[in-house]
Tab-separated table of C-alpha atoms and ligand atoms in Angstrom:
chain	number	residue	atom	x	y	z
A	1117	MET	CA	9.352	-6.448	24.267
A	1118	GLN	CA	7.950	-9.082	26.529
A	1119	ALA	CA	4.305	-8.895	27.540
A	1120	TYR	CA	2.116	-11.314	29.729
A	1121	PHE	CA	-1.213	-12.190	28.019
A	1122	ALA	CA	-4.277	-13.895	29.217
A	1123	SER	CA	-7.256	-14.955	26.969
A	1124	TRP	CA	-10.172	-17.277	27.513
A	1125	GLY	CA	-8.433	-19.313	30.262
A	1126	GLN	CA	-5.144	-19.437	28.490
A	1127	GLU	CA	-2.125	-17.222	29.685
A	1128	GLY	CA	1.693	-17.022	28.931
A	1129	ILE	CA	4.461	-14.618	27.886
A	1130	VAL	CA	4.890	-13.289	24.401
A	1131	ASP	CA	7.604	-11.402	22.640
A	1132	LEU	CA	5.339	-8.742	21.172
A	1133	LYS	CA	7.936	-7.075	19.034
A	1134	HIS	CA	8.897	-10.379	17.222
A	1135	GLU	CA	5.200	-11.390	16.871
A	1136	LEU	CA	4.008	-7.940	15.407
A	1137	GLU	CA	6.932	-8.008	12.999
A	1138	GLN	CA	5.749	-11.424	11.853
A	1139	VAL	CA	2.065	-10.432	11.486
A	1140	LEU	CA	3.021	-7.379	9.307
A	1141	MET	CA	5.139	-9.595	7.151
A	1142	PHE	CA	2.115	-11.897	6.731
A	1143	ILE	CA	-0.031	-9.095	5.696
A	1144	SER	CA	2.494	-7.378	3.426
A	1145	SER	CA	3.229	-10.718	1.711
A	1146	ARG	CA	-0.350	-11.438	0.989
A	1147	CYS	CA	-1.631	-7.854	0.025
A	1148	LEU	CA	1.482	-6.938	-1.855
A	1149	LEU	CA	3.540	-9.770	-2.826
A	1150	GLY	CA	0.602	-12.112	-3.335
A	1151	TYR	CA	-0.745	-15.549	-2.926
A	1152	GLU	CA	2.299	-17.420	-4.176
A	1153	VAL	CA	4.779	-15.848	-1.706
A	1154	ARG	CA	2.326	-16.008	1.301
A	1155	GLU	CA	1.680	-19.620	0.835
A	1156	MET	CA	4.797	-21.131	-0.509
A	1157	MET	CA	7.878	-19.252	0.207
A	1158	LEU	CA	7.271	-16.908	3.090
A	1159	GLU	CA	10.147	-17.982	5.201
A	1160	GLU	CA	12.637	-17.664	2.294
A	1161	VAL	CA	11.402	-14.158	1.284
A	1162	SER	CA	11.148	-12.926	4.920
A	1163	SER	CA	14.687	-13.833	5.601
A	1164	LEU	CA	15.877	-12.200	2.323
A	1165	PHE	CA	14.048	-8.990	3.250
A	1166	HIS	CA	15.737	-9.255	6.662
A	1167	GLU	CA	19.071	-9.216	4.758
A	1168	LEU	CA	18.132	-6.237	2.807
A	1169	GLU	CA	17.090	-4.488	6.008
A	1170	ASN	CA	20.433	-5.183	7.630
A	1171	GLY	CA	22.037	-3.759	4.533
A	1172	LEU	CA	20.091	-0.450	5.022
A	1173	ASN	CA	21.914	1.710	7.738
A	1174	PHE	CA	23.543	5.011	8.176
A	1175	PHE	CA	26.984	3.524	7.104
A	1176	SER	CA	25.696	1.854	3.872
A	1177	PHE	CA	23.581	5.177	3.199
A	1178	LEU	CA	26.930	6.985	3.071
A	1179	PHE	CA	28.822	4.174	1.252
A	1180	PRO	CA	26.232	2.092	-0.487
A	1181	TYR	CA	28.731	-0.039	-2.485
A	1182	ILE	CA	31.586	-0.569	-0.051
A	1183	PRO	CA	32.382	-4.355	0.012
A	1184	THR	CA	31.448	-5.305	3.469
A	1185	SER	CA	29.931	-8.616	4.311
A	1186	THR	CA	26.562	-7.057	5.161
A	1187	ASN	CA	26.367	-5.225	1.730
A	1188	ARG	CA	27.404	-8.479	-0.084
A	1189	ARG	CA	24.590	-10.226	1.685
A	1190	ARG	CA	22.184	-7.409	0.891
A	1191	ASP	CA	23.042	-7.548	-2.779
A	1192	LYS	CA	22.807	-11.422	-2.970
A	1193	ALA	CA	19.307	-11.188	-1.346
A	1194	HIS	CA	18.284	-8.467	-3.757
A	1195	ILE	CA	19.186	-10.812	-6.770
A	1196	ARG	CA	17.250	-13.784	-5.266
A	1197	LEU	CA	14.235	-11.676	-4.528
A	1198	LYS	CA	14.310	-10.421	-8.193
A	1199	GLU	CA	14.540	-14.004	-9.276
A	1200	ILE	CA	11.480	-15.043	-7.128
A	1201	PHE	CA	9.301	-12.261	-8.243
A	1202	THR	CA	10.260	-12.617	-12.020
A	1203	THR	CA	9.245	-16.282	-11.672
A	1204	THR	CA	5.973	-15.429	-10.107
A	1205	ILE	CA	5.185	-12.802	-12.809
A	1206	ARG	CA	5.995	-15.205	-15.585
A	1207	SER	CA	3.923	-18.082	-14.147
A	1208	ARG	CA	0.947	-15.816	-13.689
A	1209	ARG	CA	1.318	-14.500	-17.142
A	1210	SER	CA	1.736	-17.907	-18.719
A	1211	SER	CA	-1.344	-19.554	-16.791
A	1212	GLY	CA	-3.516	-16.536	-17.234
A	1213	ARG	CA	-4.168	-16.576	-13.452
A	1214	VAL	CA	-5.120	-13.182	-12.007
A	1215	GLN	CA	-4.866	-12.326	-8.182
A	1216	GLU	CA	-6.098	-9.633	-6.054
A	1217	ASP	CA	-2.694	-7.965	-4.799
A	1218	ALA	CA	-0.397	-5.166	-5.667
A	1219	LEU	CA	1.832	-7.244	-7.603
A	1220	GLN	CA	-1.168	-7.971	-10.148
A	1221	ARG	CA	-1.871	-4.223	-10.274
A	1222	LEU	CA	1.770	-3.472	-11.232
A	1223	MET	CA	1.614	-6.216	-13.796
A	1224	ASN	CA	-1.486	-4.713	-15.254
A	1225	SER	CA	-0.361	-1.109	-15.150
A	1226	LYS	CA	0.471	0.736	-18.307
A	1227	TYR	CA	2.505	4.011	-18.918
A	1228	LYS	CA	0.744	6.980	-20.530
A	1229	ASP	CA	2.111	5.879	-24.023
A	1230	GLY	CA	0.479	2.392	-23.545
A	1231	ARG	CA	3.607	0.349	-22.541
A	1232	SER	CA	3.441	-2.110	-19.860
A	1233	ALA	CA	5.969	-1.978	-16.936
A	1234	SER	CA	8.940	-4.353	-17.458
A	1235	GLU	CA	9.556	-7.364	-15.099
A	1236	ALA	CA	12.719	-5.431	-13.836
A	1237	GLU	CA	10.571	-2.339	-13.020
A	1238	ILE	CA	7.857	-4.374	-11.342
A	1239	CYS	CA	10.412	-6.272	-9.260
A	1240	GLY	CA	11.989	-2.877	-8.318
A	1241	MET	CA	8.585	-1.383	-7.363
A	1242	ILE	CA	7.406	-4.316	-5.338
A	1243	ILE	CA	10.570	-4.505	-3.238
A	1244	ALA	CA	10.338	-0.584	-2.722
A	1245	LEU	CA	6.651	-1.016	-1.609
A	1246	ILE	CA	7.545	-3.562	0.885
A	1247	PHE	CA	10.177	-1.297	2.275
A	1248	ALA	CA	7.883	1.669	2.129
A	1249	GLY	CA	4.888	-0.210	3.763
A	1250	LYS	CA	6.034	-3.136	5.912
A	1251	HIS	CA	8.807	-1.643	8.036
A	1252	PRO	CA	7.306	1.675	9.169
A	1253	SER	CA	3.974	-0.116	9.845
A	1254	SER	CA	5.746	-2.883	11.978
A	1255	SER	CA	7.640	-0.388	13.835
A	1256	THR	CA	4.576	1.794	14.546
A	1257	SER	CA	2.523	-1.175	15.691
A	1258	ILE	CA	5.202	-2.146	18.220
A	1259	TRP	CA	5.549	1.576	19.686
A	1260	THR	CA	1.667	1.742	19.631
A	1261	GLY	CA	1.618	-1.388	21.787
A	1262	ALA	CA	4.398	-0.188	24.033
A	1263	PHE	CA	2.833	3.137	24.688
A	1264	MET	CA	-0.827	1.731	25.217
A	1265	LEU	CA	0.437	-1.005	27.616
A	1266	SER	CA	2.385	1.664	29.625
A	1267	ASN	CA	-0.508	4.078	29.877
A	1268	THR	CA	-3.389	2.657	31.588
A	1269	LYS	CA	-5.685	5.681	30.856
A	1270	PHE	CA	-5.331	5.260	27.070
A	1271	LEU	CA	-5.433	1.447	27.212
A	1272	ILE	CA	-8.662	1.484	29.005
A	1273	ALA	CA	-10.064	4.049	26.474
A	1274	ALA	CA	-9.118	1.854	23.623
A	1275	VAL	CA	-10.530	-1.268	25.149
A	1276	GLU	CA	-13.840	0.561	25.939
A	1277	GLU	CA	-14.006	1.777	22.333
A	1278	GLN	CA	-13.690	-1.809	21.079
A	1279	LYS	CA	-16.509	-3.083	23.445
A	1280	HIS	CA	-18.703	-0.197	22.062
A	1281	ILE	CA	-17.732	-1.123	18.395
A	1282	ILE	CA	-18.413	-4.873	19.000
A	1283	SER	CA	-21.913	-4.138	20.481
A	1284	LYS	CA	-22.619	-1.818	17.594
A	1285	TYR	CA	-21.559	-4.114	14.885
A	1286	LYS	CA	-22.376	-7.497	16.607
A	1287	ASN	CA	-19.002	-8.917	15.999
A	1288	GLN	CA	-19.099	-8.298	12.264
A	1289	ILE	CA	-16.092	-5.939	12.319
A	1290	GLY	CA	-15.684	-4.642	8.778
A	1291	TYR	CA	-14.026	-1.619	7.164
A	1292	ASP	CA	-16.843	0.751	8.408
A	1293	ALA	CA	-16.049	-0.272	11.898
A	1294	PHE	CA	-12.362	0.418	11.437
A	1295	LEU	CA	-13.032	3.921	10.330
A	1296	GLU	CA	-15.003	4.472	13.629
A	1297	MET	CA	-12.096	3.546	15.917
A	1298	ASP	CA	-11.061	7.210	16.699
A	1299	THR	CA	-9.330	6.535	19.934
A	1300	LEU	CA	-7.173	3.692	18.593
A	1301	HIS	CA	-6.429	5.898	15.609
A	1302	ARG	CA	-5.229	8.615	17.923
A	1303	CYS	CA	-3.086	6.208	19.916
A	1304	ILE	CA	-1.479	5.113	16.719
A	1305	LYS	CA	-0.999	8.636	15.492
A	1306	GLU	CA	0.543	9.668	18.746
A	1307	ALA	CA	3.034	6.832	18.556
A	1308	LEU	CA	3.767	8.016	14.971
A	1309	ARG	CA	4.533	11.492	16.339
A	1310	MET	CA	6.556	10.147	19.229
A	1311	HIS	CA	8.522	7.826	17.050
A	1312	THR	CA	8.407	8.779	13.508
A	1313	PRO	CA	9.684	5.956	11.432
A	1314	VAL	CA	10.887	8.151	8.538
A	1315	GLN	CA	13.174	10.617	10.392
A	1316	MET	CA	13.810	13.004	7.514
A	1317	LEU	CA	12.649	14.054	4.072
A	1318	ALA	CA	15.158	14.965	1.545
A	1319	ARG	CA	14.647	17.188	-1.523
A	1320	LYS	CA	16.805	18.973	-4.140
A	1321	ALA	CA	15.977	22.606	-4.894
A	1322	HIS	CA	15.186	22.781	-8.722
A	1323	LYS	CA	15.155	26.556	-8.494
A	1324	LYS	CA	16.169	28.930	-5.734
A	1325	PHE	CA	13.692	30.046	-3.136
A	1326	LYS	CA	13.457	31.805	0.220
A	1327	VAL	CA	11.992	30.372	3.512
A	1328	GLN	CA	10.856	32.535	6.400
A	1329	THR	CA	11.076	31.414	9.952
A	1330	LYS	CA	8.208	32.192	12.331
A	1331	GLU	CA	10.298	35.052	13.755
A	1332	GLY	CA	10.419	36.582	10.364
A	1333	LYS	CA	14.058	35.741	9.544
A	1334	GLU	CA	14.642	34.910	5.842
A	1335	TYR	CA	16.957	32.356	4.391
A	1336	ASP	CA	17.950	31.881	0.581
A	1337	ILE	CA	18.020	28.306	-0.643
A	1338	PRO	CA	20.218	28.252	-3.773
A	1339	GLU	CA	19.269	26.159	-6.829
A	1340	GLY	CA	20.804	22.721	-6.706
A	1341	HIS	CA	21.150	22.520	-2.912
A	1342	ASN	CA	19.910	19.609	-0.930
A	1343	ILE	CA	17.354	20.260	1.812
A	1344	VAL	CA	16.517	17.969	4.692
A	1345	ILE	CA	13.302	18.251	6.526
A	1346	PRO	CA	13.689	16.577	10.068
A	1347	THR	CA	10.282	15.060	10.669
A	1348	THR	CA	11.394	13.814	14.098
A	1349	LEU	CA	12.249	17.411	15.223
A	1350	ASN	CA	8.962	18.787	13.516
A	1351	ASN	CA	6.796	16.487	15.481
A	1352	LYS	CA	8.193	17.716	18.765
A	1353	LEU	CA	8.117	21.373	18.341
A	1354	SER	CA	6.749	23.046	21.562
A	1355	HIS	CA	4.993	25.853	19.914
A	1356	VAL	CA	2.879	23.392	17.980
A	1357	TYR	CA	2.496	20.434	20.468
A	1358	ASN	CA	1.708	20.996	24.060
A	1359	ASP	CA	4.243	19.121	26.328
A	1360	PRO	CA	5.711	17.375	23.161
A	1361	HIS	CA	7.492	14.692	24.908
A	1362	ALA	CA	4.532	13.208	26.636
A	1363	TYR	CA	2.391	10.412	25.040
A	1364	ASP	CA	-1.014	12.084	24.857
A	1365	PRO	CA	-3.317	10.751	22.096
A	1366	ASP	CA	-5.973	13.238	23.074
A	1367	ARG	CA	-3.847	16.105	21.694
A	1368	PHE	CA	-5.512	15.039	18.380
A	1369	GLY	CA	-8.999	14.931	19.674
A	1370	PRO	CA	-11.834	17.277	19.218
A	1371	GLY	CA	-11.369	20.649	20.780
A	1372	ARG	CA	-7.512	20.373	20.746
A	1373	GLU	CA	-6.432	18.995	17.274
A	1374	GLU	CA	-2.886	20.262	17.829
A	1375	ASP	CA	-1.600	19.241	14.480
A	1376	ARG	CA	-4.256	21.227	12.580
A	1377	VAL	CA	-4.206	24.267	14.824
A	1378	GLY	CA	-0.276	24.268	14.395
A	1379	GLY	CA	-0.453	24.601	10.687
A	1380	LYS	CA	-0.586	22.474	7.491
A	1381	TYR	CA	2.792	20.890	7.924
A	1382	SER	CA	2.719	20.292	11.637
A	1383	PHE	CA	2.397	16.496	11.408
A	1384	THR	CA	4.926	15.370	8.790
A	1385	THR	CA	5.152	11.699	9.707
A	1386	PHE	CA	3.743	10.753	6.295
A	1387	GLY	CA	5.460	13.649	4.474
A	1388	GLY	CA	3.330	16.146	2.754
A	1389	GLY	CA	2.657	17.828	-0.629
A	1390	ARG	CA	2.751	16.027	-3.863
A	1391	HIS	CA	4.769	13.005	-2.490
A	1392	VAL	CA	2.673	12.545	0.646
A	1393	CYS	CA	2.562	8.860	1.545
A	1394	SER	CA	0.240	6.972	-0.626
A	1395	GLY	CA	0.029	4.150	1.748
A	1396	MET	CA	-1.127	6.276	4.724
A	1397	ALA	CA	-4.745	4.687	4.824
A	1398	LEU	CA	-3.350	1.308	4.519
A	1399	ALA	CA	-0.896	1.913	7.164
A	1400	TYR	CA	-3.454	3.066	9.775
A	1401	LEU	CA	-5.950	0.244	8.734
A	1402	GLN	CA	-3.466	-2.564	9.094
A	1403	ILE	CA	-2.263	-1.459	12.470
A	1404	LYS	CA	-5.864	-0.992	13.664
A	1405	VAL	CA	-6.739	-4.468	12.422
A	1406	ILE	CA	-3.936	-6.011	14.549
A	1407	TRP	CA	-4.530	-4.013	17.619
A	1408	SER	CA	-8.282	-4.061	17.517
A	1409	HIS	CA	-8.044	-7.902	17.402
A	1410	LEU	CA	-5.634	-7.941	20.208
A	1411	LEU	CA	-7.531	-5.629	22.420
A	1412	ARG	CA	-10.749	-7.498	21.868
A	1413	ASN	CA	-9.257	-10.947	22.621
A	1414	PHE	CA	-6.408	-10.576	25.049
A	1415	GLU	CA	-5.412	-8.727	28.220
A	1416	PHE	CA	-1.975	-7.691	28.195
A	1417	LYS	CA	0.651	-6.318	30.634
A	1418	LEU	CA	4.059	-5.158	29.725
A	1419	ILE	CA	6.717	-7.099	31.715
A	1420	SER	CA	9.886	-5.983	30.155
A	1421	PRO	CA	11.118	-2.324	30.648
A	1422	PHE	CA	9.704	0.248	28.337
A	1423	PRO	CA	11.718	-0.377	24.900
A	1424	LYS	CA	14.612	1.841	24.090
A	1425	VAL	CA	15.202	3.236	20.526
A	1426	ASP	CA	17.783	1.389	18.552
A	1427	VAL	CA	19.513	4.122	16.599
A	1428	SER	CA	21.524	1.513	14.555
A	1429	LYS	CA	18.400	0.699	12.748
A	1430	ASP	CA	17.170	2.763	9.726
A	1431	LEU	CA	13.766	2.979	11.181
A	1432	PHE	CA	14.851	3.664	14.777
A	1433	MET	CA	12.883	0.480	15.717
A	1434	CYS	CA	12.570	-0.226	19.482
A	1435	LYS	CA	15.204	-2.621	20.928
B	1051	HEM	C1	3.461	3.946	9.500
B	1051	HEM	C2	3.573	3.681	8.154
B	1051	HEM	C3	4.034	4.522	7.106
B	1051	HEM	C4	4.889	5.716	7.216
B	1051	HEM	C5	5.274	6.380	8.571
B	1051	HEM	C6	5.182	6.326	5.898
B	1051	HEM	C7	5.913	7.368	5.746
B	1051	HEM	C8	6.037	7.834	4.468
B	1051	HEM	C9	6.694	9.157	4.024
B	1051	HEM	C10	7.311	10.153	5.129
B	1051	HEM	C11	6.785	9.362	2.813
B	1051	HEM	C12	7.216	10.495	2.091
B	1051	HEM	C13	8.728	10.390	1.608
B	1051	HEM	C14	9.132	11.569	0.932
B	1051	HEM	O1	8.452	12.708	0.775
B	1051	HEM	O2	10.362	11.642	0.622
B	1051	HEM	C15	6.182	8.127	2.225
B	1051	HEM	C16	5.986	7.964	0.818
B	1051	HEM	C17	5.397	6.830	0.254
B	1051	HEM	N1	4.847	5.676	0.949
B	1051	HEM	FE1	4.697	5.593	2.996
B	1051	HEM	N2	4.654	5.381	5.029
B	1051	HEM	C18	4.012	4.371	5.607
B	1051	HEM	C19	3.322	3.208	5.174
B	1051	HEM	C20	3.225	2.948	3.844
B	1051	HEM	C21	2.532	2.002	3.238
B	1051	HEM	C22	1.691	0.749	3.995
B	1051	HEM	C23	2.576	1.944	1.930
B	1051	HEM	C24	2.118	1.067	0.874
B	1051	HEM	C25	2.225	-0.246	0.870
B	1051	HEM	C26	3.493	3.241	1.630
B	1051	HEM	C27	3.784	3.549	0.414
B	1051	HEM	C28	4.339	4.787	0.055
B	1051	HEM	C29	4.753	5.220	-1.153
B	1051	HEM	C30	4.495	4.526	-2.657
B	1051	HEM	C31	5.335	6.530	-1.015
B	1051	HEM	C32	5.975	7.324	-2.255
B	1051	HEM	C33	4.780	8.354	-2.580
B	1051	HEM	C34	5.242	9.381	-3.654
B	1051	HEM	O3	6.671	9.653	-3.691
B	1051	HEM	O4	4.478	9.815	-4.586
B	1051	HEM	N3	3.843	3.711	2.787
B	1051	HEM	N4	5.721	7.331	3.298
């Protein structure tokens, strides 16, 4: 996704997709994996995560252990990542050094019976967190950019909002300022509706139950059956969303609020119920931090065609 940019007398062409993926890796490595990875081994860890990501596709979902070269590289990368995180955990524990990041939180966490999480459990959870957090946020920041740069009306509204926030906070943009960026928030939320990074939620029925369609038709779901909730389709239902295939962040604005009017589970991009995404606030915040900075400091123009969905990727990233 190529964009022309101009800022303070400088101008050029930038591959926004590549740059946004990099920025998200910087944020995730610092906030989740910690100082050691961010400062000393980012390149190696990024390429190992890339190998894991390549090994996560529809084919490997159906046949996770088939001995293809992609799966072999994925498993090798997984072993190396576990080695790196185990070394970091041991070095922090032996030096008594304490950091402010998710890795430290997991190291300090205890089960209800007082037992600490094992090194293997911490490594597993931190790898899962990167997958849960970095990839969907990266895909969403790219789609948000693509939509804003292709819809002048919403781009202008988002830039105007930034000007207003700067004048209010006198360039001291902190947490409270980000919470006030409603226009940018809606631009991100609409990108999430249009291109939901997690296309479906899967559950196993622990007991039988009935579901009723809006027309009143009932279906029995037997115990033990697997159920799939297609978030992608949910977010495009025409009885919930007006003109569902159009990018229209205002649909979430005051007076419309189509996701609320449409019922509790109309917007399922972050799941729902007991297992709703626990990183939702972080996801919005990091994407706002990135786009707020870009909108305040650069002028952009999309010079490549609007990106297409790459269905070969697990998160339907843009090509
Ligand atoms: C745009 C970004 C994101 C999207 C679209 C997203 C989406 C989702 C969805 C749909 C679920 C529910 C899965 C299910 O019910 O089967 C989920 C769960 C989860 N997400 Fe996110 N997520 C995002 C960002 C993040 C971030 C930044 C983090 C943390 C670093 C995170 C951590 C989690 C965790 C820990 C769960 C499991 C919650 C549980 O099972 O109780 N996510 N996410």
